[in-house]
Each structure stands twice: as structure tokens, then as C-alpha cells.
PDB file of C-alpha atoms and ligand atoms in Angstrom:
ATOM      1  CA  MET A   1      -3.962  23.937  -8.137  1.00 95.00           C
ATOM      2  CA  PHE A   2      -5.489  23.712  -3.804  1.00 97.00           C
ATOM      3  CA  ALA A   3      -8.687  21.402  -3.705  1.00 97.00           C
ATOM      4  CA  PHE A   4      -7.637  22.052   0.199  1.00 98.00           C
ATOM      5  CA  ARG A   5      -5.602  25.062   2.119  1.00 97.00           C
ATOM      6  CA  GLU A   6      -5.521  25.369   5.957  1.00 97.00           C
ATOM      7  CA  SER A   7      -2.629  27.814   7.717  1.00 95.00           C
ATOM      8  CA  VAL A   8      -1.976  26.548  11.078  1.00 93.00           C
ATOM      9  CA  ASP A   9      -0.086  29.221  13.307  1.00 90.00           C
ATOM     10  CA  LEU A  10       3.240  28.024  15.207  1.00 88.00           C
ATOM     11  CA  ASP A  11       2.334  27.024  18.880  1.00 84.00           C
ATOM     12  CA  PRO A  12       4.517  29.242  20.714  1.00 84.00           C
ATOM     13  CA  ALA A  13       4.637  31.613  18.245  1.00 81.00           C
ATOM     14  CA  PRO A  14       8.567  31.401  17.261  1.00 79.00           C
ATOM     15  CA  ARG A  15      10.185  35.764  17.440  1.00 74.00           C
ATOM     16  CA  ASP A  16       9.653  36.251  13.958  1.00 73.00           C
ATOM     17  CA  GLY A  17       6.896  33.949  13.465  1.00 75.00           C
ATOM     18  CA  GLY A  18       5.163  31.717  11.943  1.00 86.00           C
ATOM     19  CA  ARG A  19       3.048  28.715  10.376  1.00 93.00           C
ATOM     20  CA  VAL A  20       2.461  25.578   8.879  1.00 96.00           C
ATOM     21  CA  GLU A  21       0.616  25.789   5.676  1.00 97.00           C
ATOM     22  CA  VAL A  22      -0.843  22.403   4.163  1.00 98.00           C
ATOM     23  CA  ALA A  23      -2.669  21.563   0.548  1.00 98.00           C
ATOM     24  CA  PHE A  24      -3.430  19.054  -1.348  1.00 98.00           C
ATOM     25  CA  THR A  25      -3.812  19.787  -5.354  1.00 98.00           C
ATOM     26  CA  ASP A  26      -6.531  19.274  -7.337  1.00 98.00           C
ATOM     27  CA  ALA A  27      -5.849  18.040 -11.356  1.00 97.00           C
ATOM     28  CA  SER A  28      -5.208  20.935 -12.919  1.00 96.00           C
ATOM     29  CA  LEU A  29      -1.479  20.331 -12.313  1.00 96.00           C
ATOM     30  CA  ASP A  30       0.380  16.870 -12.677  1.00 97.00           C
ATOM     31  CA  LEU A  31       2.790  16.503 -10.268  1.00 97.00           C
ATOM     32  CA  ARG A  32       4.257  13.779 -12.454  1.00 96.00           C
ATOM     33  CA  HIS A  33       6.287  16.316 -14.672  1.00 91.00           C
ATOM     34  CA  ASP A  34       8.989  18.665 -13.310  1.00 93.00           C
ATOM     35  CA  ASP A  35       7.158  21.570 -14.483  1.00 95.00           C
ATOM     36  CA  GLY A  36       3.635  19.952 -12.929  1.00 97.00           C
ATOM     37  CA  VAL A  37       6.213  20.701  -9.785  1.00 96.00           C
ATOM     38  CA  ALA A  38       7.653  24.355 -10.347  1.00 97.00           C
ATOM     39  CA  ALA A  39       4.410  25.299 -11.074  1.00 97.00           C
ATOM     40  CA  LEU A  40       3.265  24.607  -7.620  1.00 98.00           C
ATOM     41  CA  GLU A  41       6.371  25.620  -6.696  1.00 97.00           C
ATOM     42  CA  ARG A  42       5.540  28.928  -7.103  1.00 97.00           C
ATOM     43  CA  ALA A  43       2.124  28.737  -5.813  1.00 96.00           C
ATOM     44  CA  ALA A  44       3.038  27.705  -2.904  1.00 96.00           C
ATOM     45  CA  GLY A  45       6.261  29.837  -2.228  1.00 95.00           C
ATOM     46  CA  VAL A  46       8.366  26.856  -1.680  1.00 96.00           C
ATOM     47  CA  ALA A  47      11.424  24.771  -2.685  1.00 96.00           C
ATOM     48  CA  ILE A  48      10.002  21.706  -3.250  1.00 96.00           C
ATOM     49  CA  ALA A  49      11.396  18.331  -2.391  1.00 96.00           C
ATOM     50  CA  ARG A  50       9.794  15.273  -4.195  1.00 95.00           C
ATOM     51  CA  LEU A  51      10.277  11.539  -3.163  1.00 97.00           C
ATOM     52  CA  HIS A  52      10.989   9.143  -5.816  1.00 97.00           C
ATOM     53  CA  GLN A  53       7.741   6.641  -4.518  1.00 97.00           C
ATOM     54  CA  VAL A  54       8.385   2.741  -4.420  1.00 98.00           C
ATOM     55  CA  HIS A  55       4.746   1.424  -2.283  1.00 97.00           C
ATOM     56  CA  GLY A  56       7.619   0.850   0.686  1.00 97.00           C
ATOM     57  CA  ASP A  57       8.234   1.684   4.768  1.00 97.00           C
ATOM     58  CA  ALA A  58      11.498   4.206   3.774  1.00 98.00           C
ATOM     59  CA  VAL A  59      11.481   7.909   4.973  1.00 98.00           C
ATOM     60  CA  ALA A  60      13.903  10.074   4.486  1.00 97.00           C
ATOM     61  CA  ILE A  61      15.034  12.910   6.865  1.00 97.00           C
ATOM     62  CA  VAL A  62      14.907  16.021   4.802  1.00 95.00           C
ATOM     63  CA  ASP A  63      17.023  19.318   6.007  1.00 90.00           C
ATOM     64  CA  GLY A  64      16.605  21.236   2.388  1.00 82.00           C
ATOM     65  CA  PRO A  65      15.845  21.040  -1.401  1.00 76.00           C
ATOM     66  CA  SER A  66      18.129  18.754  -2.503  1.00 80.00           C
ATOM     67  CA  ALA A  67      19.070  17.861  -6.446  1.00 82.00           C
ATOM     68  CA  ALA A  68      19.256  14.153  -5.156  1.00 89.00           C
ATOM     69  CA  VAL A  69      15.777  12.689  -4.740  1.00 94.00           C
ATOM     70  CA  PRO A  70      15.030   9.734  -1.882  1.00 96.00           C
ATOM     71  CA  THR A  71      13.801   7.035  -2.677  1.00 97.00           C
ATOM     72  CA  ALA A  72      11.823   7.334   0.042  1.00 98.00           C
ATOM     73  CA  ASP A  73       7.771   6.654   0.757  1.00 98.00           C
ATOM     74  CA  GLY A  74       7.913   9.206   3.701  1.00 98.00           C
ATOM     75  CA  GLN A  75       9.630  12.387   4.414  1.00 98.00           C
ATOM     76  CA  VAL A  76      10.720  14.411   7.315  1.00 98.00           C
ATOM     77  CA  THR A  77      11.563  17.367   8.220  1.00 97.00           C
ATOM     78  CA  ALA A  78      12.164  20.505  10.586  1.00 95.00           C
ATOM     79  CA  SER A  79      14.244  23.196   8.450  1.00 94.00           C
ATOM     80  CA  ARG A  80      11.852  26.148   7.143  1.00 90.00           C
ATOM     81  CA  GLY A  81      12.404  26.813   3.803  1.00 89.00           C
ATOM     82  CA  VAL A  82      11.418  22.854   2.275  1.00 96.00           C
ATOM     83  CA  GLY A  83       8.021  21.432   1.132  1.00 97.00           C
ATOM     84  CA  LEU A  84       7.499  17.723   1.703  1.00 98.00           C
ATOM     85  CA  MET A  85       5.320  16.822  -1.243  1.00 98.00           C
ATOM     86  CA  VAL A  86       4.361  13.240  -2.018  1.00 98.00           C
ATOM     87  CA  ARG A  87       2.143  12.529  -4.834  1.00 98.00           C
ATOM     88  CA  VAL A  88      -0.818  10.129  -5.715  1.00 98.00           C
ATOM     89  CA  ALA A  89      -3.678   9.003  -8.171  1.00 98.00           C
ATOM     90  CA  ASP A  90      -5.866   6.766  -5.548  1.00 98.00           C
ATOM     91  CA  CYS A  91      -3.048   6.146  -3.154  1.00 98.00           C
ATOM     92  CA  VAL A  92      -3.603   7.932  -0.044  1.00 98.00           C
ATOM     93  CA  PRO A  93      -1.550  11.170  -0.020  1.00 98.00           C
ATOM     94  CA  VAL A  94      -0.895  12.163   4.049  1.00 98.00           C
ATOM     95  CA  VAL A  95       0.382  15.052   5.600  1.00 98.00           C
ATOM     96  CA  LEU A  96       2.289  15.059   9.315  1.00 98.00           C
ATOM     97  CA  ALA A  97       2.850  18.520  12.044  1.00 98.00           C
ATOM     98  CA  ASP A  98       3.859  19.518  15.760  1.00 96.00           C
ATOM     99  CA  ALA A  99       2.965  22.742  15.711  1.00 93.00           C
ATOM    100  CA  ALA A 100       4.410  23.116  18.393  1.00 92.00           C
ATOM    101  CA  VAL A 101       8.152  22.781  17.640  1.00 92.00           C
ATOM    102  CA  GLY A 102       7.404  22.965  14.472  1.00 94.00           C
ATOM    103  CA  VAL A 103       8.428  19.364  12.776  1.00 97.00           C
ATOM    104  CA  LEU A 104       6.753  18.021   9.587  1.00 98.00           C
ATOM    105  CA  GLY A 105       6.084  14.577   7.890  1.00 98.00           C
ATOM    106  CA  ALA A 106       4.638  13.497   4.803  1.00 98.00           C
ATOM    107  CA  ALA A 107       3.935  10.035   3.635  1.00 98.00           C
ATOM    108  CA  HIS A 108       2.553   8.221   0.653  1.00 98.00           C
ATOM    109  CA  ALA A 109       0.312   5.189   1.491  1.00 98.00           C
ATOM    110  CA  GLY A 110      -1.048   2.753  -0.820  1.00 97.00           C
ATOM    111  CA  ARG A 111      -1.929  -0.988  -0.534  1.00 98.00           C
ATOM    112  CA  ARG A 112       1.689  -2.213   0.344  1.00 98.00           C
ATOM    113  CA  GLY A 113       2.326   1.205   2.270  1.00 98.00           C
ATOM    114  CA  VAL A 114      -1.315   0.259   3.960  1.00 98.00           C
ATOM    115  CA  GLU A 115       0.174  -2.988   4.477  1.00 97.00           C
ATOM    116  CA  LEU A 116       3.740  -1.923   5.583  1.00 98.00           C
ATOM    117  CA  ASP A 117       2.261   1.258   8.294  1.00 98.00           C
ATOM    118  CA  VAL A 118       4.315   3.756   6.531  1.00 98.00           C
ATOM    119  CA  VAL A 119       2.814   6.080   8.667  1.00 98.00           C
ATOM    120  CA  THR A 120       4.014   5.564  11.921  1.00 98.00           C
ATOM    121  CA  ARG A 121       7.343   5.063  10.651  1.00 98.00           C
ATOM    122  CA  THR A 122       7.167   8.259   9.689  1.00 98.00           C
ATOM    123  CA  VAL A 123       5.054   9.593  13.018  1.00 98.00           C
ATOM    124  CA  GLU A 124       8.297   8.419  14.334  1.00 98.00           C
ATOM    125  CA  ARG A 125      11.049  10.020  12.721  1.00 98.00           C
ATOM    126  CA  MET A 126       9.403  13.363  13.706  1.00 98.00           C
ATOM    127  CA  ARG A 127       9.231  12.635  17.215  1.00 98.00           C
ATOM    128  CA  GLU A 128      13.550  11.822  16.544  1.00 97.00           C
ATOM    129  CA  LEU A 129      13.204  15.268  15.615  1.00 97.00           C
ATOM    130  CA  GLY A 130      11.156  16.535  18.985  1.00 96.00           C
ATOM    131  CA  ALA A 131       7.719  16.040  17.273  1.00 97.00           C
ATOM    132  CA  THR A 132       5.401  15.947  20.593  1.00 95.00           C
ATOM    133  CA  GLU A 133       2.339  16.715  19.475  1.00 95.00           C
ATOM    134  CA  VAL A 134       1.384  15.280  15.789  1.00 98.00           C
ATOM    135  CA  ARG A 135      -2.128  15.527  13.767  1.00 97.00           C
ATOM    136  CA  GLY A 136      -2.928  13.993  10.761  1.00 98.00           C
ATOM    137  CA  TRP A 137      -4.702  15.583   7.653  1.00 98.00           C
ATOM    138  CA  ILE A 138      -5.193  12.502   4.859  1.00 98.00           C
ATOM    139  CA  GLY A 139      -5.763  13.523   1.924  1.00 98.00           C
ATOM    140  CA  PRO A 140      -8.998  12.062  -0.966  1.00 98.00           C
ATOM    141  CA  HIS A 141      -7.771   8.526  -2.193  1.00 98.00           C
ATOM    142  CA  VAL A 142      -9.697   6.335  -3.680  1.00 98.00           C
ATOM    143  CA  CYS A 143     -12.430   5.363  -1.874  1.00 98.00           C
ATOM    144  CA  GLY A 144     -13.852   2.103  -0.077  1.00 98.00           C
ATOM    145  CA  ARG A 145     -16.658   1.403  -1.845  1.00 98.00           C
ATOM    146  CA  CYS A 146     -14.989   1.788  -5.244  1.00 98.00           C
ATOM    147  CA  TYR A 147     -11.448   0.422  -4.296  1.00 98.00           C
ATOM    148  CA  GLU A 148     -12.075  -3.309  -5.250  1.00 98.00           C
ATOM    149  CA  VAL A 149      -9.980  -5.897  -5.130  1.00 98.00           C
ATOM    150  CA  PRO A 150      -9.388 -10.492  -4.444  1.00 98.00           C
ATOM    151  CA  ALA A 151     -11.493 -11.586  -1.881  1.00 98.00           C
ATOM    152  CA  ALA A 152      -7.779 -12.609  -0.588  1.00 98.00           C
ATOM    153  CA  MET A 153      -6.186  -9.905  -0.848  1.00 98.00           C
ATOM    154  CA  ARG A 154      -8.467  -8.087   0.985  1.00 98.00           C
ATOM    155  CA  ASP A 155      -7.834 -11.161   3.391  1.00 98.00           C
ATOM    156  CA  GLU A 156      -4.858 -10.348   3.470  1.00 98.00           C
ATOM    157  CA  VAL A 157      -4.473  -7.038   3.898  1.00 98.00           C
ATOM    158  CA  ALA A 158      -6.903  -6.534   6.796  1.00 98.00           C
ATOM    159  CA  ALA A 159      -5.889  -9.465   8.386  1.00 98.00           C
ATOM    160  CA  ALA A 160      -2.345  -6.965   9.350  1.00 97.00           C
ATOM    161  CA  VAL A 161      -5.322  -3.978   9.671  1.00 98.00           C
ATOM    162  CA  PRO A 162      -8.622  -4.476  10.369  1.00 98.00           C
ATOM    163  CA  ALA A 163      -9.751  -1.036   9.067  1.00 98.00           C
ATOM    164  CA  THR A 164      -9.425  -1.606   5.715  1.00 98.00           C
ATOM    165  CA  TYR A 165     -11.882  -4.510   5.188  1.00 98.00           C
ATOM    166  CA  ALA A 166     -14.895  -3.061   3.392  1.00 98.00           C
ATOM    167  CA  GLU A 167     -17.149  -3.961   0.536  1.00 98.00           C
ATOM    168  CA  THR A 168     -17.915  -2.317  -3.006  1.00 98.00           C
ATOM    169  CA  SER A 169     -20.798  -0.077  -4.150  1.00 98.00           C
ATOM    170  CA  TRP A 170     -21.865  -3.535  -6.128  1.00 98.00           C
ATOM    171  CA  GLY A 171     -20.597  -6.321  -3.128  1.00 98.00           C
ATOM    172  CA  THR A 172     -18.117  -7.274  -4.405  1.00 98.00           C
ATOM    173  CA  PRO A 173     -14.941  -7.127  -1.738  1.00 98.00           C
ATOM    174  CA  ALA A 174     -12.634  -3.700  -1.041  1.00 98.00           C
ATOM    175  CA  LEU A 175     -10.235  -2.154   0.580  1.00 98.00           C
ATOM    176  CA  ASP A 176     -10.833   1.169   2.460  1.00 98.00           C
ATOM    177  CA  LEU A 177      -7.190   2.412   2.315  1.00 98.00           C
ATOM    178  CA  GLY A 178      -7.741   5.684   4.424  1.00 98.00           C
ATOM    179  CA  ALA A 179      -9.901   4.060   6.989  1.00 98.00           C
ATOM    180  CA  GLY A 180      -6.776   1.773   7.611  1.00 98.00           C
ATOM    181  CA  VAL A 181      -3.690   4.891   7.886  1.00 98.00           C
ATOM    182  CA  VAL A 182      -7.159   6.190  10.781  1.00 98.00           C
ATOM    183  CA  ALA A 183      -6.625   3.543  12.460  1.00 98.00           C
ATOM    184  CA  GLN A 184      -3.224   3.319  11.876  1.00 98.00           C
ATOM    185  CA  LEU A 185      -2.414   7.161  13.079  1.00 98.00           C
ATOM    186  CA  ALA A 186      -4.556   6.530  16.494  1.00 98.00           C
ATOM    187  CA  ALA A 187      -2.981   3.833  16.952  1.00 98.00           C
ATOM    188  CA  ALA A 188       0.259   6.181  17.920  1.00 98.00           C
ATOM    189  CA  GLY A 189      -1.516   8.917  19.052  1.00 98.00           C
ATOM    190  CA  VAL A 190      -2.258  10.656  16.289  1.00 98.00           C
ATOM    191  CA  PRO A 191      -5.274  12.078  15.197  1.00 98.00           C
ATOM    192  CA  ALA A 192      -6.621  13.252  12.020  1.00 98.00           C
ATOM    193  CA  SER A 193      -8.904  15.133   9.892  1.00 97.00           C
ATOM    194  CA  VAL A 194      -9.728  14.009   6.403  1.00 97.00           C
ATOM    195  CA  VAL A 195      -9.573  15.806   3.142  1.00 97.00           C
ATOM    196  CA  PRO A 196     -13.378  14.724   1.781  1.00 96.00           C
ATOM    197  CA  GLY A 197     -13.215  13.553  -1.666  1.00 97.00           C
ATOM    198  CA  CYS A 198     -12.956  10.196  -3.860  1.00 98.00           C
ATOM    199  CA  THR A 199     -10.532  10.131  -6.372  1.00 98.00           C
ATOM    200  CA  LEU A 200     -12.215   7.612  -8.915  1.00 98.00           C
ATOM    201  CA  GLU A 201     -15.755   9.290  -8.308  1.00 98.00           C
ATOM    202  CA  ASP A 202     -14.549  12.668  -8.895  1.00 98.00           C
ATOM    203  CA  PRO A 203     -12.405  13.887 -11.663  1.00 97.00           C
ATOM    204  CA  THR A 204     -10.963  17.240 -10.147  1.00 97.00           C
ATOM    205  CA  PHE A 205      -8.988  14.465  -9.240  1.00 98.00           C
ATOM    206  CA  HIS A 206      -5.779  11.831 -10.899  1.00 98.00           C
ATOM    207  CA  SER A 207      -7.006   8.571 -10.729  1.00 98.00           C
ATOM    208  CA  TYR A 208      -5.018   5.088 -11.522  1.00 98.00           C
ATOM    209  CA  ARG A 209      -8.170   3.282 -11.509  1.00 97.00           C
ATOM    210  CA  ARG A 210      -9.918   5.427 -13.592  1.00 97.00           C
ATOM    211  CA  ASP A 211      -7.454   6.554 -16.194  1.00 97.00           C
ATOM    212  CA  GLY A 212      -4.294   3.948 -16.772  1.00 97.00           C
ATOM    213  CA  ASP A 213      -0.724   4.939 -17.677  1.00 96.00           C
ATOM    214  CA  ALA A 214      -2.313   8.268 -18.707  1.00 96.00           C
ATOM    215  CA  ALA A 215      -3.644   9.322 -15.340  1.00 98.00           C
ATOM    216  CA  GLY A 216      -1.896  12.127 -13.465  1.00 98.00           C
ATOM    217  CA  ARG A 217      -0.213  12.834 -10.252  1.00 98.00           C
ATOM    218  CA  PHE A 218      -1.714  15.437  -7.555  1.00 98.00           C
ATOM    219  CA  ALA A 219       0.270  15.449  -4.052  1.00 98.00           C
ATOM    220  CA  GLY A 220      -0.408  16.255  -0.047  1.00 98.00           C
ATOM    221  CA  LEU A 221       2.129  19.242   0.402  1.00 98.00           C
ATOM    222  CA  VAL A 222       3.511  20.607   3.818  1.00 98.00           C
ATOM    223  CA  TRP A 223       6.105  23.852   4.654  1.00 97.00           C
ATOM    224  CA  LEU A 224       6.501  25.938   7.253  1.00 94.00           C
ATOM    225  CA  ALA A 225       6.211  29.477   6.484  1.00 91.00           C
TER     226      ALA A 225
HETATM  227 ZN1  LIG B 301     -15.268   5.769  -5.032  1.00 72.45          ZN
END
């Protein structure tokens, strides 16, 4: 279920304790479906806030679990009892936390999202909620040696985000979206850990490039426990 899990104690600790929980799931769950999300909620022990993701740069502020699913590619919260989820199959899942004030964020950064800098928009909304010391976790995604694109597309994206410029292992134009996100977060003053794994190469993750319309979705998830 979980390919990666990390707990960070809130510091300073509130009187009733607490910690930030970060997780990335694997291909054993398909989060396109309600039953997959329900299984993840049971495993994590938290209600999950979903997004209707459209490869944009809108960021939703979430107060708690809601039947309404915002159309956005980032979400932020300062509330306990809600997990922020982004769903991916090759795009970059990013989760963010300020463990001093308990403000969380999550973003879905595909090619368009990197061009639009959705991760920085998400950090900005977290700062509006009081975050000052944000750190990030970048989850498994299609790597720069696999993500082949037309030369003109590489030029367009690299003009906006130079760190994305890449070449496939077979010598053709490519984009390294993870490197682009690392650079964007660094420019925003956010240090980030990269959770290893190329979705195209590693069948324990879902990959749209590998499986097309049959591809499931895995998730990045962050919550206050
Ligand atoms: Zn790869």
C-alpha cells in the first residue's frame, strides 16, 4: 500500500502532541476509484480530501473533508483530521509541510503544472495560512531519462524552467519534471527530499506512459495526526 512513509513530530509540540504524516502509495491501490480511496482512508486513519485535477495552477484551501471536490491542482490546510491527496500516474506528486505551525500542502505537477509553477502557488497559499519553514517531499514520477517529448516541447518548457531540460537514455529530447520541481521549490526557499522511483520503469507504480488508458493512479498524501 505505502511505497514511502515518514512521520515528522510537530516542533514545538502542541500540548496534545501531534505529527505530520507523509506517504506515497504504490500500484496495489488504484485511486481512480472510490473503493481505492476508501481503502487508503482506512490504512491512513484519516478522511481524505480529493481534487478534480486539470493540469492547472489553482490551489484550494481545505478546512476538512467535504463532499464537494474542488477543481484545482494544489490544496492546502491548517486543519487536523483531513488528508490532502494528489493522484498521479507519471506526473510529479509533491507534498509540503511546515511542522512548526502545522500547515500542509499537496500539489500535482505534470508538464503543464511545472510550466505554470503550481508548486510555488501552493507554497504561497501555505504562507497565507501562517507557514514559514516549509519542506517538501517529491514522490515517484516518470524520470528525465524516460520522459521523451518533441524537441519543440522541450524547448518551450525549458525556456520557462531550465532545470527540466533533459535527454532520454536513447538520446532523444526529454523533460525532467522532478528536477524542475526541485528547482522551483529551491527558488521558493523550500528544501525538498526526492523519494526515488521512476513510474515508467518500476511496475510497482502506475504509469500512463506504460499502460495508457488502463493505467491506475497512485497518490501523495499528507495529514496531521
Ligand atoms: Zn525512467
